[in-house]
């Protein structure tokens, strides 16, 4: 009785009599060897929890059965096994009804557990799970502290939740007229009038240079290292995570550019020499424009018009602060974010760059659709999926490619319901 109740929950599907008998045989074997009943039963539970049936989503090629569909939906939105309602609908064979599947999607999204969907999707899509991978150099960025980083992460999550809840256009991935801020973030971004620790929706002034994921502190931090920004790294990040056009790997035997924290040269001057190499020019025509567009943001996401540098005169000047040592920095060379796209369209700053990207919202919608598909299926998008993606983007155009519309379209698609 206990095994017959436990195994379907562990395997997320009905189990056969043979599967129950297999685990029951282990219980009997353990008891015959002198073990107590509870220890013998625990051994059978361990056997189930070490089984591929528990460790993996066992999906057979073709149309998924209702229990596999329930598991894919539940793990995608809740990062958890299906609950009783999903399991009951799967047992009744109702989940393949588009109306039922849509209603269950809405039910799961309405639960507090859906916060796991936000956190996990942004962790993989925007690489936010690596926000602790580097820490800003305290010599150059003494104002950065853990509470600011926590606020940055919550900003991105709250922003995504707002887009999803209100079905706002994916144009907001690149630019929005609002941000989710608390007092510490507003201070960091130079936005006045925000008081208190709680995040709230704040209309952005026209001159704020904020709005959208690409100008949020968490995104700007994970696309830089702890000392300097690199237009190449940030350019590759925007191409892959925002535009869905990942660059080719760099050629072998091409040395990386080392940052000059002394301020003697700018990254633009260093890259100008790099781009003159024939093996590098083609890729940099794609990489550098989005990277330079974001060059006004330092490694902490703060807006800057000049670089920070550590001159030789400050080499031995250390300010002692509890928990850290801060070396004095000075203002370095001016930041020049202007560049031209590979097709020749020029921009002078991030605001003009955003407008060039927003001229093709279907590209943003296609990228978001692909990221959602990868999240729910656990597999990269295949060539055969392109037709489905194109159809989703076309149908979602009527909602200005709303994020919730795209989510429902992905879950209703053949890519989600089939393996």
Coordinates of C-alpha atoms in Angstrom, one line a residue:
X1 CA 0.0 0.0 0.0
X2 CA 2.8 2.4 0.9
X3 CA 4.8 1.7 -2.2
X4 CA 1.7 1.9 -4.5
X5 CA 1.1 5.4 -3.1
X6 CA 4.8 6.6 -3.1
X7 CA 6.0 5.4 -6.5
X8 CA 3.4 7.4 -8.7
X9 CA 4.4 10.6 -6.8
X10 CA 8.1 9.9 -7.3
X11 CA 7.8 8.9 -11.0
X12 CA 5.1 11.5 -11.7
X13 CA 2.9 9.0 -13.5
X14 CA 0.9 5.8 -12.9
X15 CA 3.1 2.8 -12.2
X16 CA 2.6 -0.8 -13.2
X17 CA 2.2 -3.8 -10.9
X18 CA 5.6 -5.0 -12.0
X19 CA 7.2 -1.8 -10.9
X20 CA 5.5 -2.0 -7.5
X21 CA 6.5 -5.7 -7.3
X22 CA 10.1 -4.9 -8.1
X23 CA 10.4 -2.5 -5.1
X24 CA 8.3 -4.8 -2.9
X25 CA 10.8 -7.6 -3.6
X26 CA 13.5 -5.5 -2.2
X27 CA 11.5 -4.8 1.0
X28 CA 11.0 -8.6 1.5
X29 CA 14.6 -9.3 0.8
X30 CA 15.8 -6.7 3.4
X31 CA 13.4 -8.1 6.0
X32 CA 14.4 -11.6 5.3
X33 CA 18.0 -10.5 6.1
X34 CA 16.9 -9.3 9.5
X35 CA 16.2 -5.6 8.9
X36 CA 13.2 -3.9 10.5
X37 CA 10.2 -3.0 8.4
X38 CA 10.8 0.7 8.4
X39 CA 14.4 0.3 7.3
X40 CA 13.5 -2.2 4.6
X41 CA 10.8 0.2 3.3
X42 CA 13.3 3.0 3.4
X43 CA 15.7 1.0 1.2
X44 CA 12.9 0.6 -1.4
X45 CA 12.3 4.4 -1.3
X46 CA 16.0 5.0 -1.8
X47 CA 15.9 2.6 -4.8
X48 CA 13.1 4.7 -6.3
X49 CA 14.8 8.0 -5.7
X50 CA 18.0 6.7 -7.4
X51 CA 16.0 5.5 -10.4
X52 CA 16.1 7.4 -13.8
X53 CA 12.4 7.4 -13.5
X54 CA 12.8 9.9 -10.6
X55 CA 16.0 11.7 -11.7
X56 CA 14.9 12.4 -15.3
X57 CA 11.8 13.5 -17.1
X58 CA 11.2 10.3 -19.1
X59 CA 9.7 11.6 -22.3
X60 CA 9.1 9.3 -25.2
X61 CA 9.6 10.7 -28.7
X62 CA 6.4 11.9 -30.4
X63 CA 3.3 13.4 -28.7
X64 CA 3.8 13.6 -25.0
X65 CA 1.3 11.7 -22.8
X66 CA -0.7 13.8 -20.3
X67 CA 1.5 12.9 -17.4
X68 CA 4.7 13.9 -19.2
X69 CA 2.9 17.1 -20.3
X70 CA 1.9 17.8 -16.7
X71 CA 5.5 17.4 -15.6
X72 CA 6.9 19.6 -18.3
X73 CA 4.5 22.4 -17.4
X74 CA 5.0 22.1 -13.7
X75 CA 8.8 21.9 -13.7
X76 CA 8.8 24.8 -16.2
X77 CA 6.7 27.1 -14.1
X78 CA 7.2 25.8 -10.6
X79 CA 10.4 23.8 -10.7
X80 CA 8.5 21.1 -8.9
X81 CA 6.5 17.9 -9.5
X82 CA 2.9 18.3 -10.6
X83 CA 0.4 18.9 -7.8
X84 CA -2.8 17.0 -7.2
X85 CA -4.9 19.0 -9.6
X86 CA -2.4 18.6 -12.5
X87 CA -2.1 14.9 -11.8
X88 CA -5.8 14.4 -11.7
X89 CA -6.3 16.2 -15.1
X90 CA -3.5 14.1 -16.6
X91 CA -5.1 10.9 -15.3
X92 CA -8.3 12.0 -17.0
X93 CA -6.5 12.7 -20.3
X94 CA -7.6 16.4 -20.3
X95 CA -4.3 18.3 -20.4
X96 CA -4.1 18.1 -24.2
X97 CA -7.2 20.2 -24.5
X98 CA -5.8 23.6 -25.4
X99 CA -8.4 25.4 -23.1
X100 CA -7.5 23.2 -20.2
X101 CA -3.7 23.6 -20.8
X102 CA -4.2 27.4 -21.0
X103 CA -6.2 27.5 -17.8
X104 CA -3.6 25.4 -15.9
X105 CA -0.9 27.7 -17.2
X106 CA -2.7 30.6 -15.7
X107 CA -3.3 28.8 -12.4
X108 CA 0.4 28.0 -12.1
X109 CA 1.4 31.5 -13.0
X110 CA -0.9 32.9 -10.3
X111 CA 0.9 30.9 -7.6
X112 CA 3.7 32.3 -5.5
X113 CA 5.7 29.3 -6.7
X114 CA 5.9 31.0 -10.1
X115 CA 8.6 33.2 -8.7
X116 CA 10.9 30.1 -9.3
X117 CA 10.1 30.4 -13.1
X118 CA 11.2 34.1 -13.0
X119 CA 14.4 33.3 -11.1
X120 CA 15.4 30.3 -13.2
X121 CA 14.5 31.7 -16.6
X122 CA 16.4 35.0 -15.9
X123 CA 19.3 32.9 -14.4
X124 CA 19.8 31.1 -17.7
X125 CA 18.5 33.6 -20.3
X126 CA 20.3 36.7 -18.9
X127 CA 23.0 34.7 -17.0
X128 CA 21.9 36.3 -13.7
X129 CA 22.8 33.2 -11.8
X130 CA 26.5 34.2 -12.3
X131 CA 26.1 37.6 -10.6
X132 CA 28.5 36.5 -7.8
X133 CA 31.1 35.2 -10.3
X134 CA 33.0 38.5 -10.1
X135 CA 33.1 41.4 -7.6
X136 CA 33.9 45.0 -8.5
X137 CA 37.4 46.1 -7.6
X138 CA 37.0 48.1 -4.3
X139 CA 39.9 50.3 -5.5
X140 CA 37.9 51.5 -8.4
X141 CA 34.3 51.0 -7.2
X142 CA 34.2 51.5 -3.4
X143 CA 30.5 52.4 -3.4
X144 CA 29.5 48.9 -4.5
X145 CA 28.1 46.7 -1.7
X146 CA 26.0 43.5 -1.2
X147 CA 22.7 45.3 -0.6
X148 CA 23.0 47.1 -3.9
X149 CA 23.6 43.8 -5.7
X150 CA 20.6 42.2 -4.0
X151 CA 18.5 45.1 -5.1
X152 CA 19.8 44.7 -8.7
X153 CA 18.7 41.1 -8.9
X154 CA 15.3 41.9 -7.5
X155 CA 14.9 44.8 -9.9
X156 CA 15.3 42.4 -12.9
X157 CA 13.0 39.8 -11.4
X158 CA 10.3 42.4 -10.6
X159 CA 10.6 43.9 -14.0
X160 CA 10.1 40.6 -15.7
X161 CA 7.1 39.8 -13.5
X162 CA 5.6 43.1 -14.5
X163 CA 6.0 42.5 -18.2
X164 CA 4.5 39.0 -17.8
X165 CA 1.6 40.1 -15.5
X166 CA 0.6 43.0 -17.8
X167 CA 1.4 41.3 -21.1
X168 CA 3.7 44.1 -22.0
X169 CA 5.6 44.1 -25.3
X170 CA 9.0 42.5 -25.6
X171 CA 10.2 45.9 -26.8
X172 CA 10.6 46.5 -23.1
X173 CA 13.5 44.1 -23.0
X174 CA 15.4 46.9 -24.8
X175 CA 13.6 50.0 -23.6
X176 CA 10.8 50.9 -21.2
X177 CA 9.5 54.1 -19.8
X178 CA 9.5 52.7 -16.2
X179 CA 11.8 50.8 -13.9
X180 CA 11.4 48.8 -10.7
X181 CA 13.4 50.7 -8.1
X182 CA 14.0 51.2 -4.4
X183 CA 15.9 54.1 -2.8
X184 CA 19.4 52.4 -3.1
X185 CA 18.9 51.6 -6.8
X186 CA 17.5 55.0 -7.6
X187 CA 20.5 56.6 -5.9
X188 CA 22.9 54.4 -7.9
X189 CA 21.1 55.3 -11.2
X190 CA 20.8 59.0 -10.4
X191 CA 17.0 59.1 -10.2
X192 CA 15.5 61.4 -7.5
X193 CA 12.4 61.1 -5.5
X194 CA 12.5 57.4 -4.5
X195 CA 12.4 56.6 -0.8
X196 CA 12.4 53.4 1.1
X197 CA 13.6 49.8 0.7
X198 CA 10.7 48.3 -1.2
X199 CA 10.7 48.0 -5.0
X200 CA 8.1 49.9 -6.8
X201 CA 7.3 51.0 -10.4
X202 CA 8.9 54.3 -11.1
X203 CA 8.3 56.4 -14.3
X204 CA 11.6 57.2 -15.8
X205 CA 12.7 60.8 -16.7
X206 CA 13.4 61.3 -20.4
X207 CA 17.1 61.9 -19.7
X208 CA 17.7 58.9 -17.3
X209 CA 19.4 56.6 -19.9
X210 CA 17.6 53.7 -18.2
X211 CA 14.7 51.4 -19.2
X212 CA 14.7 47.8 -20.3
X213 CA 16.9 44.9 -19.3
X214 CA 20.0 46.0 -21.1
X215 CA 20.5 49.0 -18.8
X216 CA 19.7 47.3 -15.5
X217 CA 22.5 46.9 -13.0
X218 CA 22.4 43.1 -12.8
X219 CA 22.7 42.7 -16.5
X220 CA 25.5 45.2 -16.8
X221 CA 27.3 43.5 -13.9
X222 CA 27.2 40.0 -15.3
X223 CA 28.3 41.3 -18.7
X224 CA 31.5 42.8 -17.3
X225 CA 34.3 41.7 -15.0
X226 CA 35.2 43.2 -11.7
X227 CA 37.7 45.7 -13.0
X228 CA 36.7 46.9 -16.5
X229 CA 34.1 46.7 -19.1
X230 CA 34.7 45.2 -22.5
X231 CA 32.7 46.1 -25.6
X232 CA 33.5 42.7 -27.0
X233 CA 32.1 40.8 -24.0
X234 CA 29.0 43.0 -23.7
X235 CA 28.5 42.9 -27.5
X236 CA 28.6 39.1 -27.5
X237 CA 26.1 39.2 -24.6
X238 CA 23.6 41.4 -26.4
X239 CA 23.9 39.5 -29.6
X240 CA 23.3 36.2 -27.8
X241 CA 20.9 37.0 -25.0
X242 CA 18.9 39.9 -26.5
X243 CA 19.0 39.6 -30.2
X244 CA 19.3 35.8 -30.5
X245 CA 22.2 36.0 -32.9
X246 CA 25.2 34.5 -31.0
X247 CA 28.6 35.3 -32.5
X248 CA 31.0 32.7 -33.8
X249 CA 33.8 31.6 -31.4
X250 CA 37.0 33.8 -31.6
X251 CA 39.8 32.4 -33.9
X252 CA 42.5 30.4 -32.2
X253 CA 45.7 32.1 -31.2
X254 CA 44.2 35.6 -31.0
X255 CA 45.3 37.1 -27.7
X256 CA 42.7 38.7 -25.4
X257 CA 42.8 42.5 -24.7
X258 CA 44.0 43.3 -21.2
X259 CA 42.3 46.2 -19.5
X260 CA 44.4 49.3 -18.8
X261 CA 43.3 50.4 -15.4
X262 CA 45.9 53.1 -15.3
X263 CA 43.9 55.1 -17.9
X264 CA 46.8 55.5 -20.4
X265 CA 44.7 54.1 -23.2
X266 CA 41.0 53.6 -23.7
X267 CA 39.4 50.3 -24.8
X268 CA 38.5 52.0 -28.1
X269 CA 42.1 52.6 -28.8
X270 CA 43.0 49.1 -28.0
X271 CA 40.3 47.6 -30.1
X272 CA 41.1 49.8 -33.1
X273 CA 44.4 48.0 -33.3
X274 CA 42.7 44.6 -32.8
X275 CA 40.2 45.1 -35.5
X276 CA 42.9 45.8 -38.1
X277 CA 43.7 42.1 -38.0
X278 CA 41.9 40.4 -40.9
X279 CA 41.0 37.4 -38.8
X280 CA 39.2 39.7 -36.3
X281 CA 37.5 42.4 -38.4
X282 CA 34.5 40.4 -39.5
X283 CA 33.4 39.4 -36.1
X284 CA 34.1 42.8 -34.5
X285 CA 31.8 44.4 -37.1
X286 CA 29.0 42.6 -35.3
X287 CA 30.3 42.5 -31.7
X288 CA 31.5 46.1 -31.2
X289 CA 28.4 48.2 -31.9
X290 CA 26.2 46.9 -29.0
X291 CA 29.3 46.7 -26.8
X292 CA 30.2 50.4 -27.3
X293 CA 26.6 51.5 -27.0
X294 CA 26.8 50.2 -23.4
X295 CA 30.2 51.7 -22.6
X296 CA 28.7 54.6 -20.6
X297 CA 27.9 52.0 -17.9
X298 CA 30.6 50.8 -15.6
X299 CA 31.0 47.3 -14.1
X300 CA 28.4 48.2 -11.4
X301 CA 25.9 49.6 -13.9
X302 CA 26.5 53.2 -12.9
X303 CA 26.3 55.8 -15.7
X304 CA 29.7 57.4 -16.4
X305 CA 31.1 59.9 -18.9
X306 CA 34.7 59.3 -18.0
X307 CA 36.6 56.1 -17.0
X308 CA 38.0 55.6 -13.6
X309 CA 41.7 54.9 -13.4
X310 CA 44.4 54.2 -10.7
X311 CA 47.4 56.5 -11.3
X312 CA 50.8 55.6 -10.2
X313 CA 50.6 58.4 -7.6
X314 CA 47.8 56.4 -5.9
X315 CA 49.7 53.1 -5.9
X316 CA 50.4 53.1 -2.2
X317 CA 47.6 55.3 -1.0
X318 CA 45.1 53.0 0.7
X319 CA 42.0 54.0 2.7
X320 CA 41.2 51.5 5.3
X321 CA 37.5 50.6 5.6
X322 CA 36.2 47.8 7.8
X323 CA 36.3 44.6 5.7
X324 CA 38.2 46.0 2.7
X325 CA 41.0 48.2 1.5
X326 CA 40.2 51.0 -0.9
X327 CA 42.9 52.5 -3.1
X328 CA 42.2 56.0 -4.3
X329 CA 41.1 56.3 -8.0
X330 CA 41.1 59.3 -10.3
X331 CA 39.0 60.4 -13.3
X332 CA 40.5 59.0 -16.5
X333 CA 39.8 59.5 -20.2
X334 CA 36.3 60.4 -21.6
X335 CA 33.9 57.6 -22.6
X336 CA 33.0 57.6 -26.3
X337 CA 29.9 55.3 -26.9
X338 CA 29.4 56.2 -30.6
X339 CA 29.7 53.6 -33.3
X340 CA 28.0 52.3 -36.4
X341 CA 26.1 49.0 -37.0
X342 CA 27.5 46.5 -39.4
X343 CA 25.0 47.8 -42.0
X344 CA 26.3 51.3 -41.7
X345 CA 23.6 52.9 -39.4
X346 CA 25.4 55.1 -36.9
X347 CA 24.5 56.0 -33.3
X348 CA 26.0 58.4 -30.9
X349 CA 24.9 56.8 -27.6
X350 CA 22.8 54.0 -26.0
X351 CA 19.5 55.9 -26.6
X352 CA 20.0 56.0 -30.3
X353 CA 21.2 52.4 -30.4
X354 CA 18.0 51.3 -28.7
X355 CA 16.0 53.0 -31.4
X356 CA 17.9 51.1 -34.1
X357 CA 17.1 47.8 -32.3
X358 CA 13.5 48.6 -31.7
X359 CA 13.0 49.1 -35.4
X360 CA 12.8 45.3 -35.7
X361 CA 10.7 44.1 -32.7
X362 CA 10.1 40.7 -34.3
X363 CA 13.8 39.9 -33.8
X364 CA 13.4 40.5 -30.0
X365 CA 10.2 38.4 -30.0
X366 CA 12.0 35.6 -31.8
X367 CA 14.8 35.6 -29.3
X368 CA 12.5 35.6 -26.3
X369 CA 10.4 32.8 -27.9
X370 CA 13.6 30.7 -28.3
X371 CA 14.7 31.3 -24.7
X372 CA 11.2 30.2 -23.5
X373 CA 11.3 27.1 -25.6
X374 CA 14.8 26.2 -24.3
X375 CA 13.6 26.7 -20.7
X376 CA 10.5 24.5 -21.0
X377 CA 12.0 21.7 -23.1
X378 CA 15.5 21.6 -21.8
X379 CA 16.9 21.4 -25.3
X380 CA 18.3 24.0 -27.7
X381 CA 16.1 25.2 -30.5
X382 CA 16.5 23.0 -33.6
X383 CA 16.3 23.9 -37.3
X384 CA 12.9 22.1 -37.5
X385 CA 11.5 24.4 -34.8
X386 CA 12.0 27.6 -36.9
X387 CA 8.7 27.2 -38.6
X388 CA 6.9 27.0 -35.3
X389 CA 8.8 30.0 -33.9
X390 CA 8.0 32.1 -37.0
X391 CA 4.3 31.3 -36.6
X392 CA 4.3 32.2 -33.0
X393 CA 6.0 35.6 -33.7
X394 CA 3.5 36.3 -36.4
X395 CA 0.5 35.4 -34.3
X396 CA 1.8 37.4 -31.3
X397 CA 2.2 40.6 -33.4
X398 CA -1.5 41.5 -32.7
X399 CA -0.5 41.9 -29.0
X400 CA 2.6 43.9 -29.9
X401 CA 4.5 40.6 -29.0
X402 CA 3.3 40.7 -25.4
X403 CA 5.3 38.5 -23.1
X404 CA 2.4 36.6 -21.7
X405 CA 1.1 36.0 -25.2
X406 CA 4.4 34.5 -26.3
X407 CA 4.5 32.3 -23.2
X408 CA 1.0 30.8 -23.9
X409 CA 1.9 30.4 -27.6
X410 CA 5.1 28.4 -26.6
X411 CA 3.2 26.2 -24.2
X412 CA 0.4 25.5 -26.8
X413 CA 3.0 24.8 -29.6
X414 CA 4.1 21.5 -31.0
X415 CA 7.5 22.0 -29.6
X416 CA 6.1 21.9 -26.1
X417 CA 3.5 19.2 -26.5
X418 CA 5.8 16.9 -28.5
X419 CA 9.3 15.5 -28.1

